[in-house]
Coordinates of C-alpha atoms and ligand atoms in Angstrom, one line a residue:
Chain A
M376 CA -7.8 13.7 -31.8
G377 CA -5.5 13.7 -28.7
S378 CA -7.9 11.5 -27.0
T379 CA -7.9 8.9 -29.7
T380 CA -4.1 8.9 -29.6
R381 CA -4.1 8.4 -25.8
L382 CA -6.6 5.7 -25.9
A383 CA -4.9 3.9 -28.6
A384 CA -1.6 3.9 -26.8
L385 CA -3.2 2.6 -23.6
V386 CA -5.2 -0.2 -25.5
Q387 CA -2.0 -1.2 -27.4
M388 CA -0.2 -1.4 -24.0
E389 CA -2.9 -3.7 -22.7
F390 CA -2.7 -5.9 -25.7
F391 CA 1.1 -5.9 -25.6
R392 CA 0.9 -7.4 -22.1
F393 CA -1.7 -9.8 -23.1
W394 CA 0.1 -11.2 -26.0
R395 CA 3.2 -11.5 -24.3
L396 CA 1.6 -13.8 -21.7
L397 CA -0.5 -15.6 -24.2
R398 CA 0.6 -19.0 -23.4
Q399 CA 0.1 -18.6 -19.6
T400 CA -3.3 -16.8 -20.0
I401 CA -4.9 -18.7 -22.9
V402 CA -4.0 -22.3 -22.5
P403 CA -5.0 -23.0 -19.0
P404 CA -8.8 -22.0 -19.2
V405 CA -9.2 -23.9 -22.5
L406 CA -7.6 -26.9 -21.0
N407 CA -9.8 -26.5 -17.9
T408 CA -12.9 -26.5 -20.1
L409 CA -11.7 -29.6 -21.9
L410 CA -11.2 -31.3 -18.7
F411 CA -14.6 -30.4 -17.5
I412 CA -16.2 -31.8 -20.6
L413 CA -14.3 -34.9 -20.4
I414 CA -15.0 -35.7 -16.8
F415 CA -18.6 -34.4 -16.4
G416 CA -19.6 -34.7 -19.9
F417 CA -18.4 -38.1 -20.9
S418 CA -17.8 -40.0 -17.8
L419 CA -20.5 -38.9 -15.4
G420 CA -22.8 -37.1 -18.0
S421 CA -24.3 -40.3 -19.4
R422 CA -26.0 -41.1 -16.1
I423 CA -27.8 -37.6 -16.1
K424 CA -30.9 -37.3 -18.2
E425 CA -31.3 -34.5 -20.6
I426 CA -31.8 -31.0 -19.6
H427 CA -34.1 -28.7 -21.6
G428 CA -33.9 -31.4 -24.4
F429 CA -30.0 -31.3 -24.5
P430 CA -27.6 -34.1 -23.4
F431 CA -25.8 -33.0 -20.4
I432 CA -22.5 -32.6 -22.0
V433 CA -24.0 -30.0 -24.4
Y434 CA -26.0 -28.4 -21.7
I435 CA -23.0 -27.4 -19.7
I436 CA -21.0 -25.9 -22.7
P437 CA -22.5 -22.3 -22.5
G438 CA -22.0 -22.3 -18.7
L439 CA -18.3 -23.4 -19.0
T440 CA -17.7 -20.8 -21.6
A441 CA -19.3 -18.1 -19.5
M442 CA -17.2 -19.3 -16.4
G443 CA -14.0 -19.1 -18.6
V444 CA -15.1 -15.5 -19.8
M445 CA -15.7 -14.4 -16.3
N446 CA -12.5 -15.6 -14.7
N447 CA -10.4 -14.4 -17.6
A448 CA -11.9 -11.0 -17.9
F449 CA -11.3 -10.7 -14.0
S450 CA -7.7 -11.9 -14.3
N451 CA -6.8 -9.8 -17.3
T452 CA -7.7 -6.4 -15.9
S453 CA -6.8 -7.3 -12.2
T454 CA -3.4 -8.7 -13.1
S455 CA -2.6 -5.7 -15.5
L456 CA -3.6 -3.1 -12.8
H457 CA -1.9 -5.0 -9.8
M458 CA 1.4 -5.2 -11.8
A459 CA 1.1 -1.5 -12.6
K460 CA 0.8 -0.8 -8.9
F461 CA 3.5 -3.2 -8.1
D462 CA 6.2 -1.7 -10.4
R463 CA 4.7 1.8 -9.9
S464 CA 4.2 2.3 -13.7
L465 CA 0.6 3.2 -12.4
D466 CA 2.0 6.4 -11.1
N467 CA 3.5 7.2 -14.5
L468 CA 0.1 6.8 -16.0
L469 CA -1.6 8.9 -13.3
A470 CA 0.8 11.8 -13.9
A471 CA 0.2 11.6 -17.7
P472 CA -2.7 13.6 -19.2
L473 CA -5.0 10.5 -19.3
K474 CA -8.5 10.8 -18.4
P475 CA -10.2 8.3 -15.9
F476 CA -12.7 7.2 -18.5
E477 CA -9.8 6.5 -20.9
M478 CA -7.8 4.4 -18.4
V479 CA -10.9 2.3 -17.3
L480 CA -12.0 1.8 -20.9
A481 CA -8.4 0.6 -22.0
L482 CA -8.3 -1.8 -19.1
V483 CA -11.7 -3.2 -19.9
T484 CA -11.0 -3.4 -23.6
G485 CA -8.2 -5.8 -22.6
G486 CA -10.6 -7.8 -20.5
I487 CA -13.1 -7.9 -23.3
A488 CA -10.4 -9.1 -25.8
R489 CA -9.3 -11.9 -23.4
G490 CA -13.0 -12.8 -22.7
L491 CA -13.8 -13.1 -26.4
L492 CA -10.7 -15.1 -27.3
I493 CA -11.7 -17.6 -24.5
A494 CA -15.2 -17.8 -25.6
I495 CA -14.2 -18.3 -29.1
L496 CA -11.7 -21.0 -28.2
T497 CA -13.9 -22.8 -25.8
L498 CA -16.7 -22.9 -28.2
A499 CA -14.5 -24.0 -31.0
V500 CA -13.3 -26.9 -28.8
A501 CA -16.8 -27.8 -27.7
L502 CA -19.0 -27.1 -30.8
P503 CA -18.5 -30.4 -32.5
L504 CA -20.3 -32.0 -29.6
L505 CA -23.2 -29.6 -30.2
K506 CA -23.9 -30.7 -33.7
Q507 CA -25.7 -27.6 -34.6
P508 CA -24.8 -23.9 -35.2
L509 CA -24.9 -21.3 -32.4
F510 CA -28.6 -20.4 -31.7
S511 CA -27.8 -16.7 -32.0
F512 CA -24.3 -15.5 -32.6
W513 CA -25.3 -11.8 -31.7
L514 CA -26.8 -12.7 -28.4
T515 CA -23.8 -14.9 -27.5
L516 CA -21.6 -12.1 -28.5
Y517 CA -23.5 -9.5 -26.5
F518 CA -23.5 -11.7 -23.4
V519 CA -19.8 -12.5 -23.6
V520 CA -18.9 -8.9 -24.0
M521 CA -21.2 -7.7 -21.2
Q522 CA -19.8 -10.4 -18.9
S523 CA -16.2 -9.4 -19.8
V524 CA -17.2 -5.7 -19.0
F525 CA -18.6 -6.5 -15.7
F526 CA -15.9 -8.9 -14.7
G527 CA -13.2 -6.6 -16.2
C528 CA -14.5 -3.8 -13.9
W529 CA -14.7 -6.1 -11.0
G530 CA -11.0 -7.0 -11.6
I531 CA -10.2 -3.2 -11.5
I532 CA -11.8 -2.7 -8.3
G533 CA -10.2 -5.8 -6.9
A534 CA -6.8 -4.8 -8.0
L535 CA -7.2 -1.3 -6.5
R536 CA -8.3 -2.7 -3.1
A537 CA -5.8 -5.7 -3.1
K538 CA -2.5 -5.4 -1.2
T539 CA -1.1 -8.6 -2.5
W540 CA -1.6 -11.1 -5.3
D541 CA -3.2 -13.4 -2.7
N542 CA -6.2 -11.0 -2.3
L543 CA -7.0 -11.4 -5.9
A544 CA -6.7 -15.2 -6.0
T545 CA -8.9 -15.3 -2.9
T546 CA -11.6 -13.4 -4.6
Q547 CA -11.4 -15.7 -7.7
T548 CA -11.4 -18.9 -5.6
F549 CA -13.8 -17.9 -2.8
V550 CA -16.2 -15.6 -4.5
I551 CA -16.3 -15.8 -8.4
T552 CA -15.9 -19.6 -8.8
P553 CA -18.6 -20.6 -6.1
L554 CA -20.9 -18.0 -7.4
A555 CA -20.4 -19.2 -10.9
Y556 CA -21.1 -22.8 -9.9
L557 CA -24.3 -21.8 -8.0
A558 CA -25.3 -19.8 -11.1
G559 CA -26.3 -23.0 -12.8
V560 CA -23.2 -23.8 -14.9
F561 CA -24.0 -27.5 -14.4
Y562 CA -27.7 -27.4 -13.8
S563 CA -31.0 -25.6 -14.6
V564 CA -32.1 -23.7 -11.6
T565 CA -35.5 -24.8 -12.3
I566 CA -34.6 -28.2 -11.0
L567 CA -33.7 -26.7 -7.5
P568 CA -36.1 -27.1 -4.5
P569 CA -37.9 -23.9 -3.5
P570 CA -35.7 -21.7 -1.4
W571 CA -32.6 -22.3 -3.6
R572 CA -34.3 -21.4 -6.8
E573 CA -35.3 -17.9 -5.4
I574 CA -32.0 -17.5 -3.8
S575 CA -30.4 -18.1 -7.2
L576 CA -32.2 -15.3 -8.6
F577 CA -30.1 -13.0 -6.5
N578 CA -26.9 -14.2 -8.0
P579 CA -26.0 -11.8 -10.7
L580 CA -23.8 -14.5 -12.3
F581 CA -27.0 -16.6 -12.9
Y582 CA -28.3 -14.1 -15.6
M583 CA -24.9 -14.1 -17.3
V584 CA -24.8 -18.0 -17.5
D585 CA -28.5 -18.1 -18.5
G586 CA -28.1 -15.5 -21.0
T587 CA -25.1 -17.1 -22.6
R588 CA -27.0 -20.5 -22.7
Y589 CA -29.8 -18.7 -24.4
G590 CA -27.4 -17.4 -27.0
V591 CA -25.6 -20.7 -27.6
L592 CA -28.4 -23.2 -27.2
G593 CA -31.6 -21.1 -27.3
V594 CA -32.9 -22.4 -23.9
H595 CA -33.1 -20.3 -20.8
D596 CA -34.6 -20.3 -17.3
A597 CA -35.2 -16.5 -16.9
P598 CA -36.8 -14.2 -19.5
L599 CA -34.3 -12.8 -22.0
W600 CA -35.1 -9.2 -21.2
I601 CA -34.5 -9.7 -17.6
S602 CA -31.1 -11.4 -18.2
A603 CA -30.0 -8.9 -20.7
G604 CA -31.3 -5.9 -18.7
M605 CA -29.5 -7.3 -15.6
I606 CA -26.2 -7.8 -17.0
T607 CA -26.2 -4.5 -19.1
G608 CA -27.2 -2.6 -15.9
L609 CA -24.7 -4.2 -13.8
A610 CA -21.9 -3.7 -16.4
I611 CA -22.6 0.0 -16.8
L612 CA -22.9 0.4 -13.1
L613 CA -19.5 -1.2 -12.4
F614 CA -17.9 0.7 -15.2
A615 CA -19.2 3.9 -13.7
V616 CA -17.9 2.9 -10.3
C617 CA -14.4 2.3 -11.9
V618 CA -14.3 5.6 -13.6
W619 CA -15.3 7.3 -10.4
L620 CA -12.6 5.5 -8.4
F621 CA -10.1 6.7 -10.8
Q622 CA -11.5 10.2 -10.7
I623 CA -11.1 10.4 -6.9
G624 CA -7.8 8.5 -7.2
Y625 CA -9.0 5.6 -4.8
K626 CA -5.9 4.1 -3.1
M627 CA -3.8 5.7 -6.0
V628 CA -3.5 9.3 -4.9
R629 CA -1.9 9.7 -1.5
Chain B
M1195 CA 1.9 33.6 -17.0
N1196 CA 3.7 31.5 -14.5
A1197 CA 4.5 28.0 -15.4
I1198 CA 3.7 26.8 -11.9
T1199 CA 1.7 28.7 -9.2
I1200 CA 1.6 27.1 -5.7
E1201 CA -0.6 28.7 -3.0
G1202 CA -0.7 27.8 0.5
I1203 CA -0.3 24.0 -0.1
E1204 CA -0.6 21.8 3.0
K1205 CA -0.2 18.1 3.2
S1206 CA -0.3 15.7 6.1
Y1207 CA 0.1 11.9 6.0
G1208 CA -2.1 10.6 8.6
K1209 CA -2.4 12.6 11.8
T1210 CA 1.2 12.7 12.8
V1211 CA 3.3 13.7 9.8
Q1212 CA 2.8 17.1 8.4
A1213 CA 5.0 16.9 5.2
L1214 CA 4.0 20.4 3.9
K1215 CA 3.1 23.3 6.1
G1216 CA 1.8 26.1 3.7
I1217 CA 4.0 26.3 0.6
T1218 CA 3.6 29.2 -1.7
L1219 CA 5.7 29.4 -4.8
N1220 CA 5.8 30.9 -8.2
I1221 CA 7.8 29.5 -11.1
P1222 CA 7.8 31.8 -14.1
Q1223 CA 8.0 30.3 -17.6
G1224 CA 11.5 29.5 -18.7
E1225 CA 13.0 29.5 -15.2
F1226 CA 15.3 26.9 -13.9
F1227 CA 14.2 26.5 -10.4
G1228 CA 15.8 24.3 -7.8
L1229 CA 14.1 22.9 -4.7
L1230 CA 16.9 22.3 -2.2
G1231 CA 16.3 20.5 0.9
P1232 CA 17.3 17.4 2.9
N1233 CA 15.6 14.1 2.9
G1234 CA 12.2 14.2 4.4
A1235 CA 11.9 18.1 3.7
G1236 CA 8.8 17.6 1.7
K1237 CA 10.3 17.9 -2.0
T1238 CA 8.7 14.7 -3.4
T1239 CA 5.5 15.4 -1.7
L1240 CA 5.4 18.8 -3.3
I1241 CA 6.2 17.6 -6.7
S1242 CA 3.6 14.8 -6.4
A1243 CA 1.0 17.3 -5.6
I1244 CA 1.9 19.3 -8.7
V1245 CA 1.1 16.3 -10.9
G1246 CA -1.8 15.2 -8.9
L1247 CA -0.4 12.1 -7.3
V1248 CA -0.8 13.7 -3.9
K1249 CA -4.0 15.3 -2.8
P1250 CA -3.2 18.4 -0.6
N1251 CA -5.2 19.2 2.4
A1252 CA -5.3 22.8 1.6
G1253 CA -4.1 25.2 -1.0
E1254 CA -4.2 25.4 -4.8
I1255 CA -1.8 24.6 -7.6
R1256 CA -1.9 25.8 -11.1
V1257 CA 0.1 24.7 -14.2
M1258 CA 0.1 27.2 -17.0
G1259 CA -3.0 28.8 -15.5
C1260 CA -4.8 25.3 -15.1
D1261 CA -5.8 24.1 -11.8
I1262 CA -4.4 20.6 -11.3
R1263 CA -7.5 19.4 -9.2
K1264 CA -10.3 21.1 -11.4
N1265 CA -8.6 20.5 -14.8
P1266 CA -6.0 17.8 -14.4
T1267 CA -5.9 16.5 -17.8
E1268 CA -5.1 20.0 -19.3
A1269 CA -2.6 20.8 -16.7
K1270 CA -0.7 17.5 -16.9
K1271 CA -0.2 18.0 -20.6
Y1272 CA 2.4 20.6 -19.9
I1273 CA 4.5 18.5 -17.5
G1274 CA 7.1 15.8 -18.1
L1275 CA 8.0 14.2 -14.7
S1276 CA 11.0 12.2 -13.8
P1277 CA 10.2 10.9 -10.3
Q1278 CA 12.5 9.9 -7.6
D1279 CA 11.3 6.3 -7.3
I1280 CA 11.9 4.3 -10.4
N1281 CA 8.4 3.6 -11.8
I1282 CA 9.2 1.9 -15.1
N1283 CA 7.0 -0.9 -16.4
N1284 CA 8.5 -4.2 -15.6
Y1285 CA 7.5 -6.3 -18.7
M1286 CA 7.8 -3.9 -21.6
P1287 CA 10.9 -3.3 -23.6
I1288 CA 12.1 0.3 -23.2
G1289 CA 11.6 1.2 -26.9
K1290 CA 7.9 0.5 -26.4
I1291 CA 7.7 2.3 -23.0
M1292 CA 9.0 5.4 -24.9
E1293 CA 6.5 5.1 -27.7
F1294 CA 3.5 4.6 -25.6
Q1295 CA 4.5 7.4 -23.4
G1296 CA 4.2 9.6 -26.4
G1297 CA 0.9 8.3 -27.1
F1298 CA -0.3 9.1 -23.5
Y1299 CA 0.5 12.8 -24.3
G1300 CA -1.3 12.8 -27.6
V1301 CA 1.8 12.6 -29.7
S1302 CA 1.2 10.6 -32.9
V1303 CA 2.6 7.2 -33.4
K1304 CA 5.1 8.4 -36.1
E1305 CA 6.2 11.2 -34.2
S1306 CA 6.6 9.1 -31.0
R1307 CA 8.8 6.6 -32.9
R1308 CA 11.0 9.4 -34.1
R1309 CA 11.3 11.1 -30.7
A1310 CA 11.9 7.7 -29.0
E1311 CA 14.9 7.0 -31.2
E1312 CA 16.2 10.5 -30.9
L1313 CA 16.0 10.5 -27.1
L1314 CA 17.1 6.9 -26.6
K1315 CA 20.2 7.7 -28.8
Y1316 CA 20.9 10.7 -26.9
F1317 CA 20.7 9.1 -23.6
K1318 CA 22.8 6.2 -24.9
L1319 CA 20.0 3.7 -24.5
W1320 CA 19.2 2.9 -28.1
D1321 CA 21.2 -0.3 -28.0
K1322 CA 19.0 -1.3 -25.2
R1323 CA 15.7 -0.6 -26.8
K1324 CA 14.7 -4.2 -26.8
A1325 CA 15.7 -4.7 -23.2
G1326 CA 13.6 -4.7 -20.3
R1327 CA 13.8 -2.8 -17.0
Y1328 CA 15.8 -5.4 -15.1
Q1329 CA 18.5 -5.5 -17.9
L1330 CA 19.3 -1.8 -17.2
S1331 CA 21.6 -0.5 -14.5
G1332 CA 20.4 2.0 -12.1
G1333 CA 22.1 4.9 -13.9
M1334 CA 20.3 3.7 -17.2
Q1335 CA 16.9 3.4 -15.5
R1336 CA 17.3 7.0 -14.2
R1337 CA 18.3 8.2 -17.8
L1338 CA 15.3 6.3 -19.2
M1339 CA 12.9 8.1 -16.8
I1340 CA 14.4 11.4 -17.9
A1341 CA 14.1 10.5 -21.5
R1342 CA 10.6 9.2 -21.1
A1343 CA 9.6 12.6 -19.3
L1344 CA 10.6 14.3 -22.5
M1345 CA 8.4 12.1 -24.8
G1346 CA 5.4 14.3 -24.3
K1347 CA 7.2 17.6 -25.5
P1348 CA 6.8 19.1 -22.0
K1349 CA 7.0 22.9 -21.5
I1350 CA 7.8 22.1 -18.0
L1351 CA 10.2 19.4 -17.0
I1352 CA 10.1 18.2 -13.4
L1353 CA 13.0 16.1 -12.0
D1354 CA 12.9 14.7 -8.5
E1355 CA 16.5 14.1 -7.4
P1356 CA 17.5 13.0 -11.0
T1357 CA 21.2 12.6 -10.1
A1358 CA 20.7 10.5 -7.0
G1359 CA 22.7 7.3 -7.4
I1360 CA 24.3 8.1 -10.7
D1361 CA 28.2 8.6 -11.0
V1362 CA 29.9 11.9 -11.3
E1363 CA 30.5 11.8 -14.9
L1364 CA 27.0 11.1 -15.8
R1365 CA 25.8 13.7 -13.5
H1366 CA 28.0 16.4 -15.2
E1367 CA 26.7 15.2 -18.6
L1368 CA 23.2 15.4 -17.3
W1369 CA 23.8 19.0 -16.0
T1370 CA 25.0 20.2 -19.5
F1371 CA 21.8 18.6 -21.0
L1372 CA 19.6 20.3 -18.6
K1373 CA 21.2 23.6 -19.2
Q1374 CA 20.7 23.0 -23.1
L1375 CA 16.9 22.4 -22.4
K1376 CA 16.7 25.6 -20.3
E1377 CA 18.1 27.4 -23.3
K1378 CA 15.4 26.0 -25.5
G1379 CA 12.8 27.8 -23.1
I1380 CA 11.7 24.8 -21.1
T1381 CA 10.9 25.5 -17.6
I1382 CA 12.7 23.2 -15.2
L1383 CA 12.0 22.3 -11.6
L1384 CA 14.5 20.2 -10.1
T1385 CA 14.8 18.9 -6.6
T1386 CA 18.0 18.0 -5.1
H1387 CA 19.8 17.7 -1.9
Y1388 CA 23.1 18.5 -3.5
I1389 CA 24.0 22.0 -2.9
E1390 CA 26.6 22.1 -5.8
E1391 CA 23.9 21.0 -8.3
A1392 CA 21.4 23.6 -7.1
E1393 CA 24.2 26.3 -7.3
R1394 CA 25.5 25.4 -10.6
L1395 CA 22.1 25.0 -12.5
C1396 CA 19.5 27.0 -11.0
E1397 CA 18.4 30.6 -11.5
K1398 CA 16.4 30.5 -8.4
I1399 CA 16.6 28.2 -5.3
G1400 CA 13.8 27.5 -2.8
I1401 CA 15.2 26.1 0.3
I1402 CA 12.7 23.6 1.8
H1403 CA 13.0 22.5 5.3
Q1404 CA 10.5 20.5 7.4
G1405 CA 7.7 21.3 5.0
K1406 CA 8.4 25.1 4.7
I1407 CA 10.1 27.3 2.1
I1408 CA 12.6 29.0 4.3
A1409 CA 14.2 31.1 1.5
C1410 CA 13.8 31.7 -2.2
E1411 CA 16.2 33.5 -4.1
S1412 CA 18.8 33.4 -6.8
P1413 CA 22.0 31.6 -5.6
L1414 CA 23.9 34.8 -5.6
K1415 CA 21.4 36.7 -3.7
L1416 CA 21.0 34.0 -1.1
I1417 CA 24.8 34.1 -0.4
E1418 CA 24.9 37.9 -0.4
Q1419 CA 22.0 38.2 1.9
H1420 CA 23.4 35.7 4.3
R1421 CA 26.7 37.4 4.5
L1422 CA 25.0 40.7 5.6
H1423 CA 23.1 38.6 8.1
E1424 CA 26.2 36.9 9.3
K1425 CA 28.1 40.2 9.6
A1426 CA 25.4 41.7 11.7
E1427 CA 25.5 38.8 14.0
R1428 CA 29.2 38.6 13.9
S1429 CA 29.2 35.0 14.3
G1430 CA 32.1 32.7 13.7
A1431 CA 30.0 29.6 14.2
F1432 CA 30.1 28.5 10.7
Q1433 CA 33.8 28.5 9.9
F1434 CA 33.8 24.9 9.0
V1435 CA 31.9 25.4 5.8
R1436 CA 33.0 27.0 2.7
S1437 CA 32.8 30.7 3.2
G1438 CA 30.5 32.5 1.0
S1439 CA 28.8 29.5 -0.2
L1440 CA 25.2 28.1 -0.3
E1441 CA 26.4 25.4 2.1
E1442 CA 26.9 28.1 4.6
V1443 CA 23.4 29.7 3.8
F1444 CA 21.8 26.3 4.4
V1445 CA 23.6 25.8 7.8
A1446 CA 22.6 29.2 9.0
L1447 CA 19.0 28.7 8.0
T1448 CA 18.6 25.3 9.3
G1449 CA 21.2 24.9 11.9
R1450 CA 23.1 22.1 10.3
P1451 CA 24.8 21.1 7.1
I1452 CA 22.5 19.5 4.4
E1453 CA 24.3 16.2 4.1
E1454 CA 23.9 15.6 7.9
A1455 CA 20.2 16.6 7.7
S1456 CA 19.8 14.3 4.9
K1457 CA 21.5 11.3 6.4
K1458 CA 19.2 11.2 9.3
S1459 CA 16.6 9.4 7.3
G1460 CA 18.8 6.8 6.1
E1461 CA 17.9 7.2 2.5
E1462 CA 21.6 8.0 1.9
K1463 CA 22.4 4.3 1.4
W1464 CA 21.3 4.7 -2.2
E1465 CA 23.8 7.4 -2.8
A1466 CA 26.6 5.2 -1.8
L1467 CA 25.9 2.6 -4.5
P1468 CA 29.3 1.7 -6.2
A1469 CA 29.9 3.4 -9.6
S1470 CA 30.6 -0.2 -10.8
L1471 CA 27.0 -0.9 -10.8
L1472 CA 26.6 1.4 -13.8
Ligands
ADP46 N1 3.2 8.0 1.6 C1 3.7 8.5 2.8 N2 3.1 8.2 3.9 C2 3.5 8.7 5.0 N3 4.4 9.6 5.3 C3 5.0 10.0 4.1 C4 4.8 9.5 2.8 N4 5.5 10.0 1.9 C5 6.3 10.8 2.6 N5 5.9 10.8 3.9 C6 6.8 11.7 5.0 O1 6.6 13.1 4.6 C7 7.8 13.7 4.8 C8 8.2 14.4 3.5 O2 8.6 13.4 2.6 P1 9.1 13.6 1.2 O3 8.1 14.6 0.5 O4 9.4 12.4 0.5 O5 10.5 14.5 1.3 P2 11.8 14.6 0.4 O6 11.4 14.3 -0.9 O7 12.1 16.0 0.6 O8 12.8 13.6 0.9 C9 8.7 12.8 5.4 O9 8.7 13.0 6.8 C10 8.4 11.6 5.0 O10 8.6 10.5 5.9
MG47 MG1 12.1 12.8 -2.3

């Protein structure tokens, strides 16, 4: 009973922050996606032939959605935790009878909420182009949630390690964004020449983009069970790492 | 059962700074205990170890019988902490901060709202409930941290230099309030480097100096013991301090007055903030 109350308070706090910053957090990624669709879809896309039977502009929608989810889940948890470190309110949480699992779960829930919202908005904006319903609502939901967990946890780890805001921005700019591009947001990895195709398989983000594409369009490069297994395994693993870091008080306890 | 049991706590920061050098201390339930010592003595480090924010290199701490390292969630339930450094959330209105704090301690939403209102009113912050941290003066922030510490219905209230940087009037009000809390049976652990504060409030005082407890008695006993000690030495060296006071005891034990010992670390600047800031 006490646990529910504690968790509810933590989650509400996360949502409070998130709603307060809604305009800053929601509008840019959706605008970003729209720009991508305009630039790559309409202007350049007509020169590119269909991929897996879909026009280029439609083919890139799931990838763009996934990229928005990844970046936003990461931002949400990392910003929240970094701010708490910055104003030292993290110390107040750490001195309270909150379990590591509860703290991580609350942060990740915030990340999932933001990831979901971005996914819904992006798809809502892009679906008219698709001219068909989602291939599988539940698969799409599953992949979006799992990506949010993975990137939410990554954001937590990033914020714990980060000394400055720049450290977090660096991760997003130099690690997450390139990995997302290389994961096949704009192309099918099957069109890559030999070494690159195999190398792509080592990029965990490939499975997230591919799985999301399966959910939205019903086409994929890797078998579904591998994508689903990969993302589920990685999400659970990172979540466990986060709980462990809170347990040992990594960079939190002096 | 003791409210707080501390056994042989040692803590080093890096290789050079040995902040705590084997502290052993018992605080029975219901006691008003003062930890008196100059800046840098190790007060904050010890407090932080009690709530698990500092990991000691050796020793054990139990809160109401619960080991803080083995069973942290259980142990922390009993404690309300008002830390030395302001650690108030930057973006949340203080009414929300109070309500959520109740939630963190398992207090229901309804009860949290009621308590938050009561405490904010008591601490004269109710009008500011929609304001954020930066709309509060230093004294208000300090009051908020004490009010927040009480949200979880603590059995033990820990206050790390609660009166640092607040004006005399407020300080006296706070003293009265703390005495009332003590009457209600709450155990209070207060750190301070104001001798007067320790002397007026505390039933027992632990004098901490360079990471060690060098004396631990009631204020009266400390003074008495010291008098005998002084007679035996027939020393006239401490004439410049109030005779028969804790001040004198402190000088005798550490070799210099507490104010002087505190100033060395330069933290005193905070103290000198003009009252107009309130
Ligand atoms: N995070 C830290 N890193 C390194 N040294 C520290 C840290 N915190 C405190 N110290 C040092 O430990 C000693 C005790 O500090 P502290 O516990 O803050 O004393 P007090 O609260 O009595 O002023 C001081 O010498 C201080 O400089
Ligand atoms: Mg201190």
